[in-house]
Short mmCIF file of C-alpha atoms and ligand atoms in Angstrom, two decimals:
data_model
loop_
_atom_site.label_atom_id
_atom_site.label_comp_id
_atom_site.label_asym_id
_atom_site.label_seq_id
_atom_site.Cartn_x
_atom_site.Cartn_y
_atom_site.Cartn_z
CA UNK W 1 48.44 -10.33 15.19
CA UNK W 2 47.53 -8.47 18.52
CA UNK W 3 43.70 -7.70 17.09
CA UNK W 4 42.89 -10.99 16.01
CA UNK W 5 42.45 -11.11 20.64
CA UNK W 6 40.24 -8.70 20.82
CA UNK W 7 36.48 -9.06 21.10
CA UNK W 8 34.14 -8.03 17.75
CA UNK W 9 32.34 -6.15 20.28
CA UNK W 10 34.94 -3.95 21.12
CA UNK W 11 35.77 -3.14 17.15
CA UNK W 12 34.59 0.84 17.48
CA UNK W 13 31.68 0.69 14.28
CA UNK W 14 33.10 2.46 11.29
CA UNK W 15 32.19 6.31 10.71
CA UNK W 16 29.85 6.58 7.50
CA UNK W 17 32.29 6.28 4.40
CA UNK W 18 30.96 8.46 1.39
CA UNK W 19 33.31 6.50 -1.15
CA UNK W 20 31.42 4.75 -4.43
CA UNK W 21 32.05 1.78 -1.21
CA UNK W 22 29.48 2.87 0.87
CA UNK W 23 26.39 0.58 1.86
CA UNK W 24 22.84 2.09 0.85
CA UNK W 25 20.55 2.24 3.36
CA UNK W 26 17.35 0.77 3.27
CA UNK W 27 14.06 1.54 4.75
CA UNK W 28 11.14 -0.18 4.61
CA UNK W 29 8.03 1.74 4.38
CA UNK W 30 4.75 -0.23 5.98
CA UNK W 31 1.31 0.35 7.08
CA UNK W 32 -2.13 -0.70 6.00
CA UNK W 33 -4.21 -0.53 3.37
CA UNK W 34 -4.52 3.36 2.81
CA UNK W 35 -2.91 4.04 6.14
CA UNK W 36 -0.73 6.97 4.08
CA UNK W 37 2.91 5.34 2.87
CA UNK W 38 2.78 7.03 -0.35
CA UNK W 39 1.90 10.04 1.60
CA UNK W 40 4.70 9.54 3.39
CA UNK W 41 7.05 8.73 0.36
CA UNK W 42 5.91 11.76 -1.08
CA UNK W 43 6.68 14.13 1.43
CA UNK W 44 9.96 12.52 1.97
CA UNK W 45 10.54 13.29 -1.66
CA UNK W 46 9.68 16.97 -2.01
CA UNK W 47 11.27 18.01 1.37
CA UNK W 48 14.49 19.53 0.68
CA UNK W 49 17.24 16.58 1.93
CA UNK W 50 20.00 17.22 -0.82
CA UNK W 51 19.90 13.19 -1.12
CA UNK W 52 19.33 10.94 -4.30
CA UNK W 53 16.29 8.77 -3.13
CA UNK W 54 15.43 5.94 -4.73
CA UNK W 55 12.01 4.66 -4.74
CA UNK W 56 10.50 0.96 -4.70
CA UNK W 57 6.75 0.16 -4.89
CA UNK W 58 5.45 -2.76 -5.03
CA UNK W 59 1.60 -3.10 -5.11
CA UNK W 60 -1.05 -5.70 -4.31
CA UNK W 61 -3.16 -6.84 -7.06
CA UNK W 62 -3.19 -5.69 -10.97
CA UNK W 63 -2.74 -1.56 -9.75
CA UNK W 64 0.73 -1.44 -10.57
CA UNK W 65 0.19 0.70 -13.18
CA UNK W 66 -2.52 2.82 -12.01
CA UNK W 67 -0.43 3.76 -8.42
CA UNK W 68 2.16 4.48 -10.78
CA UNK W 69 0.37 6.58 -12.24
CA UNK W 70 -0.94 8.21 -9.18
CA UNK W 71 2.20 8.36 -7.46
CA UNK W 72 4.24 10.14 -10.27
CA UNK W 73 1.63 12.65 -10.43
CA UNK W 74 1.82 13.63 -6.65
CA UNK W 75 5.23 13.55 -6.93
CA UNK W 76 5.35 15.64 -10.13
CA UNK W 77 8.72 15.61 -11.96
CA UNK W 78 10.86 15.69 -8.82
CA UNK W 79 11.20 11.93 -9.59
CA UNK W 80 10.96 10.22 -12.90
CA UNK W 81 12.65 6.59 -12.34
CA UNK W 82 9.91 4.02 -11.24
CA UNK W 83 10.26 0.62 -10.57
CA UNK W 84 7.64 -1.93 -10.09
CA UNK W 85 7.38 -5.29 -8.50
CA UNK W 86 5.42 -6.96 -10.73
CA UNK W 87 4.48 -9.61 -9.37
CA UNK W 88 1.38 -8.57 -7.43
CA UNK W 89 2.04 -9.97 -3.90
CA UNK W 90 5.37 -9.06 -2.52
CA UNK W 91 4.97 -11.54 0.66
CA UNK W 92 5.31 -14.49 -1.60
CA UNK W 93 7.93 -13.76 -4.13
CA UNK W 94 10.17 -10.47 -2.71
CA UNK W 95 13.46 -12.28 -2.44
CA UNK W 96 13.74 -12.48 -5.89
CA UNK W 97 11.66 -10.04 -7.42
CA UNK W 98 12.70 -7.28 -4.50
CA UNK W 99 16.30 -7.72 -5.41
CA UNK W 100 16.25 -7.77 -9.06
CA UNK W 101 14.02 -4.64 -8.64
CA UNK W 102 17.05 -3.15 -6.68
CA UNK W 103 19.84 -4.55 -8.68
CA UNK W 104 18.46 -2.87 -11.90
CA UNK W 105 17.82 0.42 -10.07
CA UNK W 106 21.69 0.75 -9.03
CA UNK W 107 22.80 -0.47 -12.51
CA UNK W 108 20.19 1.59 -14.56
CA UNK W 109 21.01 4.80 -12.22
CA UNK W 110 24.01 4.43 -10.38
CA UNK W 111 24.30 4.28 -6.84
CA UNK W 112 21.99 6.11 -4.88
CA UNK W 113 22.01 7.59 -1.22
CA UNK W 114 18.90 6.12 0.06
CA UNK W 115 16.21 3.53 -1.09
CA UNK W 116 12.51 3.90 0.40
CA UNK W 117 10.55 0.57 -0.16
CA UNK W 118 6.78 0.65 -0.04
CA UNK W 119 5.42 -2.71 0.91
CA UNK W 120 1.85 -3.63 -0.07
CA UNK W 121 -0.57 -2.68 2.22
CA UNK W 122 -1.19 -6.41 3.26
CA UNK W 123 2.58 -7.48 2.81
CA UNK W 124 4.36 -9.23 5.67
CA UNK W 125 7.25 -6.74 6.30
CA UNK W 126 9.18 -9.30 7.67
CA UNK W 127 9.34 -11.33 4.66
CA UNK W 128 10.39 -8.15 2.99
CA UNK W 129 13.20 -7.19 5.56
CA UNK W 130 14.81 -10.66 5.38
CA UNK W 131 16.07 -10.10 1.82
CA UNK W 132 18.08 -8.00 2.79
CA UNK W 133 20.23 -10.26 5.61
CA UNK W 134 19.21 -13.79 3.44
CA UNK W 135 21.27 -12.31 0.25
CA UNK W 136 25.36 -11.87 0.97
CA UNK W 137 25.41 -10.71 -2.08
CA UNK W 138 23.55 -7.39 -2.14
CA UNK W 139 24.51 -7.18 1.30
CA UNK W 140 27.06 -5.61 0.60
CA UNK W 141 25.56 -2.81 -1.35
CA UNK W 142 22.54 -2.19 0.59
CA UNK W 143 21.27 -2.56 4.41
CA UNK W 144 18.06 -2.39 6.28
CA UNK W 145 17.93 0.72 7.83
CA UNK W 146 15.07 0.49 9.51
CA UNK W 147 10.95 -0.55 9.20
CA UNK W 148 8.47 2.45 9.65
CA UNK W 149 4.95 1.76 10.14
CA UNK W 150 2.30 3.56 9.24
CA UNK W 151 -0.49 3.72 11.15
CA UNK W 152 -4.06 4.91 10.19
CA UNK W 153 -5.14 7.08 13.60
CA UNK W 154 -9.10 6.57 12.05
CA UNK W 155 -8.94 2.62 11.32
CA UNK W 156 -6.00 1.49 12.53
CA UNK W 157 -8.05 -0.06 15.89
CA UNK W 158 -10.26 -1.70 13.77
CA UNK W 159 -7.51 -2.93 11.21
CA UNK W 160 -5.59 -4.10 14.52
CA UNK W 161 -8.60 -6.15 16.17
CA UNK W 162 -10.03 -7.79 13.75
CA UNK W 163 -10.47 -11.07 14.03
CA UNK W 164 -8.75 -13.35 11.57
CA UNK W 165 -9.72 -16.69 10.36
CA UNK W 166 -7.91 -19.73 12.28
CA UNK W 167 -4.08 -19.84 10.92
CA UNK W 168 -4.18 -16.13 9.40
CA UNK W 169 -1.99 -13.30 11.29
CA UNK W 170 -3.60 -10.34 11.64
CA UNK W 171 -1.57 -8.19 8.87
CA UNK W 172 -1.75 -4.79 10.53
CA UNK W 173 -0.59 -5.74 14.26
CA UNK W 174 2.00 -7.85 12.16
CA UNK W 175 3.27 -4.61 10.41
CA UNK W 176 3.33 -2.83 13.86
CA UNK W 177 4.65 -5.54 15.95
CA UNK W 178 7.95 -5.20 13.02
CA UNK W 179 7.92 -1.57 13.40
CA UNK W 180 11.23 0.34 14.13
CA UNK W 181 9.06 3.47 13.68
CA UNK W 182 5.44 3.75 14.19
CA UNK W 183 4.03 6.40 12.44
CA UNK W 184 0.34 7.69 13.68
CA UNK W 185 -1.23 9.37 10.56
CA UNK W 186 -4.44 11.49 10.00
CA UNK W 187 -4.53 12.48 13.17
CA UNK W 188 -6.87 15.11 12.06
CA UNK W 189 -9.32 12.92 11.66
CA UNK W 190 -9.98 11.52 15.46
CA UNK W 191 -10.65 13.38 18.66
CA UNK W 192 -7.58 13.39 21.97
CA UNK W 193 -9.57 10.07 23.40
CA UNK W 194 -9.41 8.48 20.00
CA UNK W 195 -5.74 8.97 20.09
CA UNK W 196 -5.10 7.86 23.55
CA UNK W 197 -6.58 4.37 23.01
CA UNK W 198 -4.98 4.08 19.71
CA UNK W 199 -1.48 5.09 21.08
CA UNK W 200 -2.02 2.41 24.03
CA UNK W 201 -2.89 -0.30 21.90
CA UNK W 202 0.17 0.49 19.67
CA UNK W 203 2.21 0.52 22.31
CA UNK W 204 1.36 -2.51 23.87
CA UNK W 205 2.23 -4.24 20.71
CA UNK W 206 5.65 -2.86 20.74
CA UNK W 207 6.27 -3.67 24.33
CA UNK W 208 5.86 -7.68 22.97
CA UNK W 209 9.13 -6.88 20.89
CA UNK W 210 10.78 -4.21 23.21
CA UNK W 211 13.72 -6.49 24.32
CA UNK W 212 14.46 -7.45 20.60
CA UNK W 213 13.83 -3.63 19.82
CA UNK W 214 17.14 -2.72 20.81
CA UNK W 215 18.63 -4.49 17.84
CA UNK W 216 21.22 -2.57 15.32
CA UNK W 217 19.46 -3.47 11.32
CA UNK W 218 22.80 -3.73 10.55
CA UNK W 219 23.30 -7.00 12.15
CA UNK W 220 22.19 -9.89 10.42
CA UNK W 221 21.99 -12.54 13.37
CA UNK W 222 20.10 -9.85 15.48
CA UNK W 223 17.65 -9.16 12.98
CA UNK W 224 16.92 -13.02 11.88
CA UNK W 225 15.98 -13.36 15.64
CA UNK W 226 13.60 -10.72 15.57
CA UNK W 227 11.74 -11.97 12.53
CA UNK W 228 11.56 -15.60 13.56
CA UNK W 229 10.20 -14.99 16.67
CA UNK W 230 7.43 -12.81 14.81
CA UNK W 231 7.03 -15.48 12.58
CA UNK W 232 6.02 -18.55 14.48
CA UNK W 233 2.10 -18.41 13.28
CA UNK W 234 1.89 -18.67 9.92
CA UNK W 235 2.77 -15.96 7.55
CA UNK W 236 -0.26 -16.39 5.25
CA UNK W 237 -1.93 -13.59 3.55
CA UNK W 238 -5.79 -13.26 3.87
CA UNK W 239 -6.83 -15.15 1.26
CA UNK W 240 -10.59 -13.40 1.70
CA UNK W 241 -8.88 -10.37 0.34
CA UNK W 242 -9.59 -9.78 -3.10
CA UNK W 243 -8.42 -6.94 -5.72
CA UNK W 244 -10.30 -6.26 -8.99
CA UNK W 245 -8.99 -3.50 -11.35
CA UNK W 246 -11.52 -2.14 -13.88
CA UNK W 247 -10.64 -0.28 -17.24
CA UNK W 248 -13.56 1.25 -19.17
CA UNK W 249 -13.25 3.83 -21.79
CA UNK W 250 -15.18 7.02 -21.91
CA UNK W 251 -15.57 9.92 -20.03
CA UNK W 252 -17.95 9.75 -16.86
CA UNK W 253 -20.65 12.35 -15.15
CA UNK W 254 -18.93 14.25 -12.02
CA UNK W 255 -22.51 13.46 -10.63
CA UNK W 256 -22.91 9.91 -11.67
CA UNK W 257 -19.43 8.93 -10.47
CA UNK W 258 -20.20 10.37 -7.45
CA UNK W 259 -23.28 8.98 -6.62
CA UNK W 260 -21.94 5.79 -7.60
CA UNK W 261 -19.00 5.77 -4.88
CA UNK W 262 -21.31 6.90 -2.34
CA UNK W 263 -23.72 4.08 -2.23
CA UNK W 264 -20.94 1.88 -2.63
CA UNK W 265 -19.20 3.11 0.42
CA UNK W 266 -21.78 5.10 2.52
CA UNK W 267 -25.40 3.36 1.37
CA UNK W 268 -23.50 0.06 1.07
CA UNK W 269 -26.18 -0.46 -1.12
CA UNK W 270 -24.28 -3.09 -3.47
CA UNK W 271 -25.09 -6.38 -2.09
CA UNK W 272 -25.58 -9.97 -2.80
CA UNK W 273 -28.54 -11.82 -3.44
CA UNK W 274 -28.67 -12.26 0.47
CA UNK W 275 -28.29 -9.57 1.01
CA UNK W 276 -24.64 -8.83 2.10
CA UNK W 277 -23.07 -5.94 1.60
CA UNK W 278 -19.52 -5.68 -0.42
CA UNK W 279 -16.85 -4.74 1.91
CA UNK W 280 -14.34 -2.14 -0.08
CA UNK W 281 -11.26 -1.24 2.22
CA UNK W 282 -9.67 0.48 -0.28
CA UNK W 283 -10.36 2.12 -3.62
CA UNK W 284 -8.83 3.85 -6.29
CA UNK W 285 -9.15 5.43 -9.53
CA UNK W 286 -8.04 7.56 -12.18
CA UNK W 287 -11.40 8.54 -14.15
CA UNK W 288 -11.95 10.82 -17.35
CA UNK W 289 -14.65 13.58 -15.99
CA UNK W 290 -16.64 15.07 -19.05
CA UNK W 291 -15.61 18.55 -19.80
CA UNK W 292 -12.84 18.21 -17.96
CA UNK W 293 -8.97 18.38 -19.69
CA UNK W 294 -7.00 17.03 -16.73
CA UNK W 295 -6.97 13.60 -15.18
CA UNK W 296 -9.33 12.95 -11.97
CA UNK W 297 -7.80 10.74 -9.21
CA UNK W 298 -9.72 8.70 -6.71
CA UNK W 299 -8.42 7.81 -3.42
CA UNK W 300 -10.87 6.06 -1.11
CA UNK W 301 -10.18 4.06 2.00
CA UNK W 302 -13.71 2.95 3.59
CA UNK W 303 -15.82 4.66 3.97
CA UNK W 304 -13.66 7.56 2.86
CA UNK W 305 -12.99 9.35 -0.32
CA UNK W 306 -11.87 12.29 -2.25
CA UNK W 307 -11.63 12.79 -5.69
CA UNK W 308 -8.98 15.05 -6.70
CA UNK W 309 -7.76 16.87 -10.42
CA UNK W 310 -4.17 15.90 -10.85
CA UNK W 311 -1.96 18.11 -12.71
CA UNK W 312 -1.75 15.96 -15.54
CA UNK W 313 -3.58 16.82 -18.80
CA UNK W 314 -5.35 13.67 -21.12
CA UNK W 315 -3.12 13.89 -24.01
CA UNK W 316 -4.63 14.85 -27.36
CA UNK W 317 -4.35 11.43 -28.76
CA UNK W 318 -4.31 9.28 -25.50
CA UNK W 319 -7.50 6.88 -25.28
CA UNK W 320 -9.56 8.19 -22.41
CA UNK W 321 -9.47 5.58 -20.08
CA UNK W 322 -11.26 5.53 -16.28
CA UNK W 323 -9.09 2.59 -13.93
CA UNK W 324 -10.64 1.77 -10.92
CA UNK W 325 -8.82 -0.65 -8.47
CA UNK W 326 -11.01 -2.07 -5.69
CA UNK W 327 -9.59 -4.00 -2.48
CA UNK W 328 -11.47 -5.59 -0.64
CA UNK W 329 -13.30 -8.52 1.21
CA UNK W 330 -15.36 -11.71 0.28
CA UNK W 331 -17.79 -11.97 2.55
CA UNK W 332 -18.81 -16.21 3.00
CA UNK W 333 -21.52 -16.47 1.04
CA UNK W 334 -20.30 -14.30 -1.75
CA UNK W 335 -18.04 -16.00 -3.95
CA UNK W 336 -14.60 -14.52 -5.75
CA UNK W 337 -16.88 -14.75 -9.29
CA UNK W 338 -19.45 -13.02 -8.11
CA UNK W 339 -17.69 -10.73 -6.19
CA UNK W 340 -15.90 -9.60 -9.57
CA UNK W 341 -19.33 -9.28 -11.43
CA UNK W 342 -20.93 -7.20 -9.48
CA UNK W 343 -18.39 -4.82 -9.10
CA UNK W 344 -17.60 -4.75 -13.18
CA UNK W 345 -21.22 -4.69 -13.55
CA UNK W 346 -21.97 -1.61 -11.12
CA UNK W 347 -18.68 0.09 -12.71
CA UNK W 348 -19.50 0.07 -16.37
CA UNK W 349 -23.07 0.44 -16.42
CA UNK W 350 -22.63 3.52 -14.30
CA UNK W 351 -19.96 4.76 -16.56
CA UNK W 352 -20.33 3.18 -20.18
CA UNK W 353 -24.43 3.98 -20.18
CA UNK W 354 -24.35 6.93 -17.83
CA UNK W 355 -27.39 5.46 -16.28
CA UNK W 356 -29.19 6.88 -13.34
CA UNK W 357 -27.98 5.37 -10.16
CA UNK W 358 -31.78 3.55 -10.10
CA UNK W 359 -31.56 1.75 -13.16
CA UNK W 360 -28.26 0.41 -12.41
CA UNK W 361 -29.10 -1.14 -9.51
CA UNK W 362 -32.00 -2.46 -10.71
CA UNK W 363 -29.77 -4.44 -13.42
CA UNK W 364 -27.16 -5.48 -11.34
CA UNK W 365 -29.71 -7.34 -8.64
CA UNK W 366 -31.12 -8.93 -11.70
CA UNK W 367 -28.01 -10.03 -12.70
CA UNK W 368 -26.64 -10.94 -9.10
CA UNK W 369 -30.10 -12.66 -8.81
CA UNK W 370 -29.00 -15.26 -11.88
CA UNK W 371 -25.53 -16.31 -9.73
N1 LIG R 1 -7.31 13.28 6.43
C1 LIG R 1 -6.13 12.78 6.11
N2 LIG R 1 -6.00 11.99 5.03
C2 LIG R 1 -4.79 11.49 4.73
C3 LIG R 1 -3.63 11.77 5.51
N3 LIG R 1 -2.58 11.12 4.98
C4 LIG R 1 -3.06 10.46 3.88
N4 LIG R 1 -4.39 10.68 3.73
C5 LIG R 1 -5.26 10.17 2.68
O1 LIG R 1 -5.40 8.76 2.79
C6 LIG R 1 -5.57 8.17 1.49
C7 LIG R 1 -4.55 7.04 1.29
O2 LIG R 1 -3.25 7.58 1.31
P1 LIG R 1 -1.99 6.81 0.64
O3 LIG R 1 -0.76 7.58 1.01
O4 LIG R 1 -2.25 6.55 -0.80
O5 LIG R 1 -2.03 5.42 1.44
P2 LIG R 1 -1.15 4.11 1.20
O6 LIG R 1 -0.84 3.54 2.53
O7 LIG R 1 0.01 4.40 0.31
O8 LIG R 1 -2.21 3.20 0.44
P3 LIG R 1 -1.96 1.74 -0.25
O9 LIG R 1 -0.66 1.82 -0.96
O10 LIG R 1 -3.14 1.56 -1.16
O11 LIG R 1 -1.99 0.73 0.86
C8 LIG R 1 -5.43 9.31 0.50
O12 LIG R 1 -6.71 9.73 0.14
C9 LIG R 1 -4.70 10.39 1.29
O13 LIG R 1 -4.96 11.67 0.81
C10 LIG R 1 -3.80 12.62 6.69
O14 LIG R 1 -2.86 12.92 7.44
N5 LIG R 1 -5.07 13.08 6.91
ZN1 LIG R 2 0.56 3.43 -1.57
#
C-alpha cells in the first residue's frame, strides 16, 4: 500500500467525529488550596454551553462529603450526578481510583461530551494527567484536553515562594509549572502592582516549560516527556499538611461562630503551649445557625472568610449537624495529636456549650497545657 510510505506526520488529524466513537475530552482543573476551582467548575456549569459535562472531584482529607455538599448547592439542580474519589489523596492512588471514578460515570450515565476533573488543592497534577496516557484502555474513550491552573491573585506569591522542607516540591509552582492554562483569580482583591509581580512570577514559571508547551495532550509520548521532566524532584506531598473534619450536633450562635473564626484566623489567638499559633490555609463548614431554616456555608481561605445561607433548607427530620473541615499546617513543635485537640476542643466547646469566646480559651490552654 502507497500510505503505509508516508510519514505519521503528514496524516492530516481527523475532524471531530460526533459518533457514540468519539473520544471525551478531559480537562484537568488545578490550583491551590482555595485558589477558586469549584468556582470555576461552577461557572462552567451554569453558563449556557448546550454540552453534557461531567464532573469529577476528588478532595483532600475526610471533606468528601461536606464539598459535596457545598458544591451541589452552588450548583443547584443543574447537576445531580456526583462522583467522589474516595480515597482522600488523589496524588497517591488516582490511577486506579481516577479511572474507576470515570469508568462508572460513562456506564452509570452514558457517554458524556466533556469531563472537568478537580484535583485536590495539594494534588500533583501530573500524577493526575498521566492516567490518562498510562491506561490504553480508557484511552480510547477519553483524552487529556488540557490542565488549567488556578491561580489565587491574593496568595498565590506566597503559596509559590514558600519554602519547602528538603525533598518536598513546592505544590503550587508544581501546579503552575503543569499548566496549559493559568487562570489568575480574585483579581478584585489586589491592586495593578500586585498583579504585575504576580503575572511575572507566573510567567517565569511557564517560560521553564515553554519549549515542551507546544505539545498536542493528545499525544501520549509528548506528554510523558513533559511530566518526567517536571518530575525529577520528588513528587511527595507535604506531609506537615494536616486536615481535620469536625461534626458536632446542634445549632450554633451567628455571634459565637463568628467570633470563634475570627480569632482563629485574624487574632490567631489559638496557640500551643509555646506559644505558636495554628496555621489554617483553608476552612470550611456547613453550620446549623439558631433561628435560622436554611443551611449556613463557610468558606475560608486564610485569613479570609465568608459565611454564606445556601439555598438548601434543614429537612424536618434531618439531624442538625455543623461540619467543619480545617486544612492546614503543623507547625514543629506542635504535634499531629495535639494539633487535632485543640482544634476539636476550640470547635465544640464554642458550639456544644455556646460559651463565651473567654471561657473557651481559657479551657482549651488548660487543656493544651496537659499535652
Ligand atoms: N473575592 C473573591 N473571592 C473568590 C473569587 N473566586 C472564588 N472566591 C472565593 O474563594 C473561596 C474558595 O473558592 P473555591 O472555588 O471553593 O476554591 P477551591 O480551589 O475549589 O478550594 P479547594 O477545593 O478547597 O482547594 C470561596 O470563598 C470563594 O467564594 C473571586 O474572584 N474573588
Ligand atoms: Zn474545591
Amino acid at each position: 500500500m502507497e500510505e503505509e510510505d508516508e510519514c505519521p506526520e503528514l496524516v492530516p488529524i481527523k475532524e471531530k467525529s460526533t459518533g457514540p466513537t468519539a473520544q471525551i475530552p478531559v480537562t484537568i482543573i488545578t490550583g491551590y488550596l482555595g485558589a477558586g476551582k469549584t468556582t470555576l467548575l461552577n461557572y462552567i456549569l451554569t453558563e449556557q454551553h448546550n454540552k453534557r459535562i461531567a464532573v469529577i472531584l476528588n478532595e483532600f482529607g475526610e471533606g468528601s462529603a461536606l464539598e459535596k455538599s457545598l458544591a451541589v448547592s452552588q450548583a443547584g439542580e443543574l447537576y445531580e450526578e456526583w462522583l467522589e474519589l474516595r480515597n482522600g489523596c488523589l496524588c497517591c492512588s488516582v490511577k486506579d481510583n481516577g479511572l474507576k471514578a470515570i469508568e462508572n460515570l460513562m456506564e452509570k450515565k452514558g457517554k458524556f461530551d466533556y469531563i472537568l476533573l478537580e484535583t485536590t488543592g495539594l494534588a500533583d497534577p501530573g500524577a493526575v494527567a498521566s492516567m490518562f496516557w498510562v491506561d490504553a484502555e480508557l484511552g480510547s474513550d477519553v483524552y487529556l484536553d488540557g490542565i488549567v491552573t488556578v491561580i489565587d491573585a491574593k496568595y498565590g506569591m506566597q503559596h509559590l515562594t514558600e519554602e519547602k522542607p528538603e525533598g518536598l516540591i513546592n505544590e503550587a509552582a508544581r501546579q503552575i509549572a503543569l499548566a496549559d492554562l493559568a487562570i489568575i483569580n480574585k483579581t478584585d482583591l489586589v491592586n495593578e502592582s500586585e498583579m504585575v509581580e504576580l503575572r511575572g512570577m507566573v510567567r517565569v514559571d511557564l517560560s521553564q516549560v515553554l519549549d515542551l508547551h507546544s505539545f498536542d495532550t493528545k499525544d501520549g509520548i509528548r506528554l510523558a516527556e513533559k511530566l518526567q521532566l517536571v518530575k525529577t524532584s520528588q513528587p511527595h506531598l507535604d506531609k506537615s499538611m494536616l486536615t481535620i473534619t469536625f461534626e458536632v450536633p446542634g445549632s450554633v450562635s451567628e455571634d459565637l461562630l463568628n467570633i470563634f473564626i475570627q480569632n482563629l484566623l485574624w487574632e490567631k489567638t489559638f496557640k500551643n503551649k509555646t506559644g505558636l499559633a495554628m496555621i489554617v490555609i483553608r476552612l470550611k463548614g456547613i453550620f446549623s445557625i439558631q433561628h435560622k431554616q436554611k443551611k449556613v456555608m463557610l468558606q475560608g481561605v486564610h485569613e479570609l472568610y465568608e459565611l454564606d445561607e445556601t439555598s438548601e433548607c434543614w429537612a424536618d427530620h434531618e439531624p442538625r449537624i455543623n461540619r467543619l473541615v480545617f486544612i492546614g499546617k503543623i507547625r514543629y513543635s506542635l504535634s499531629v495529636e495535639s494539633w487535632e485537640i485543640s482544634c476539636f476542643i476550640t470547635f465544640k466547646t464554642c458550639f456544644i456549650n455556646n460559651l463565651p469566646f473567654t471561657v473557651f480559651l481559657l479551657q482549651v490552654e488548660t487543656l493544651m497545657a496537659t499535652f
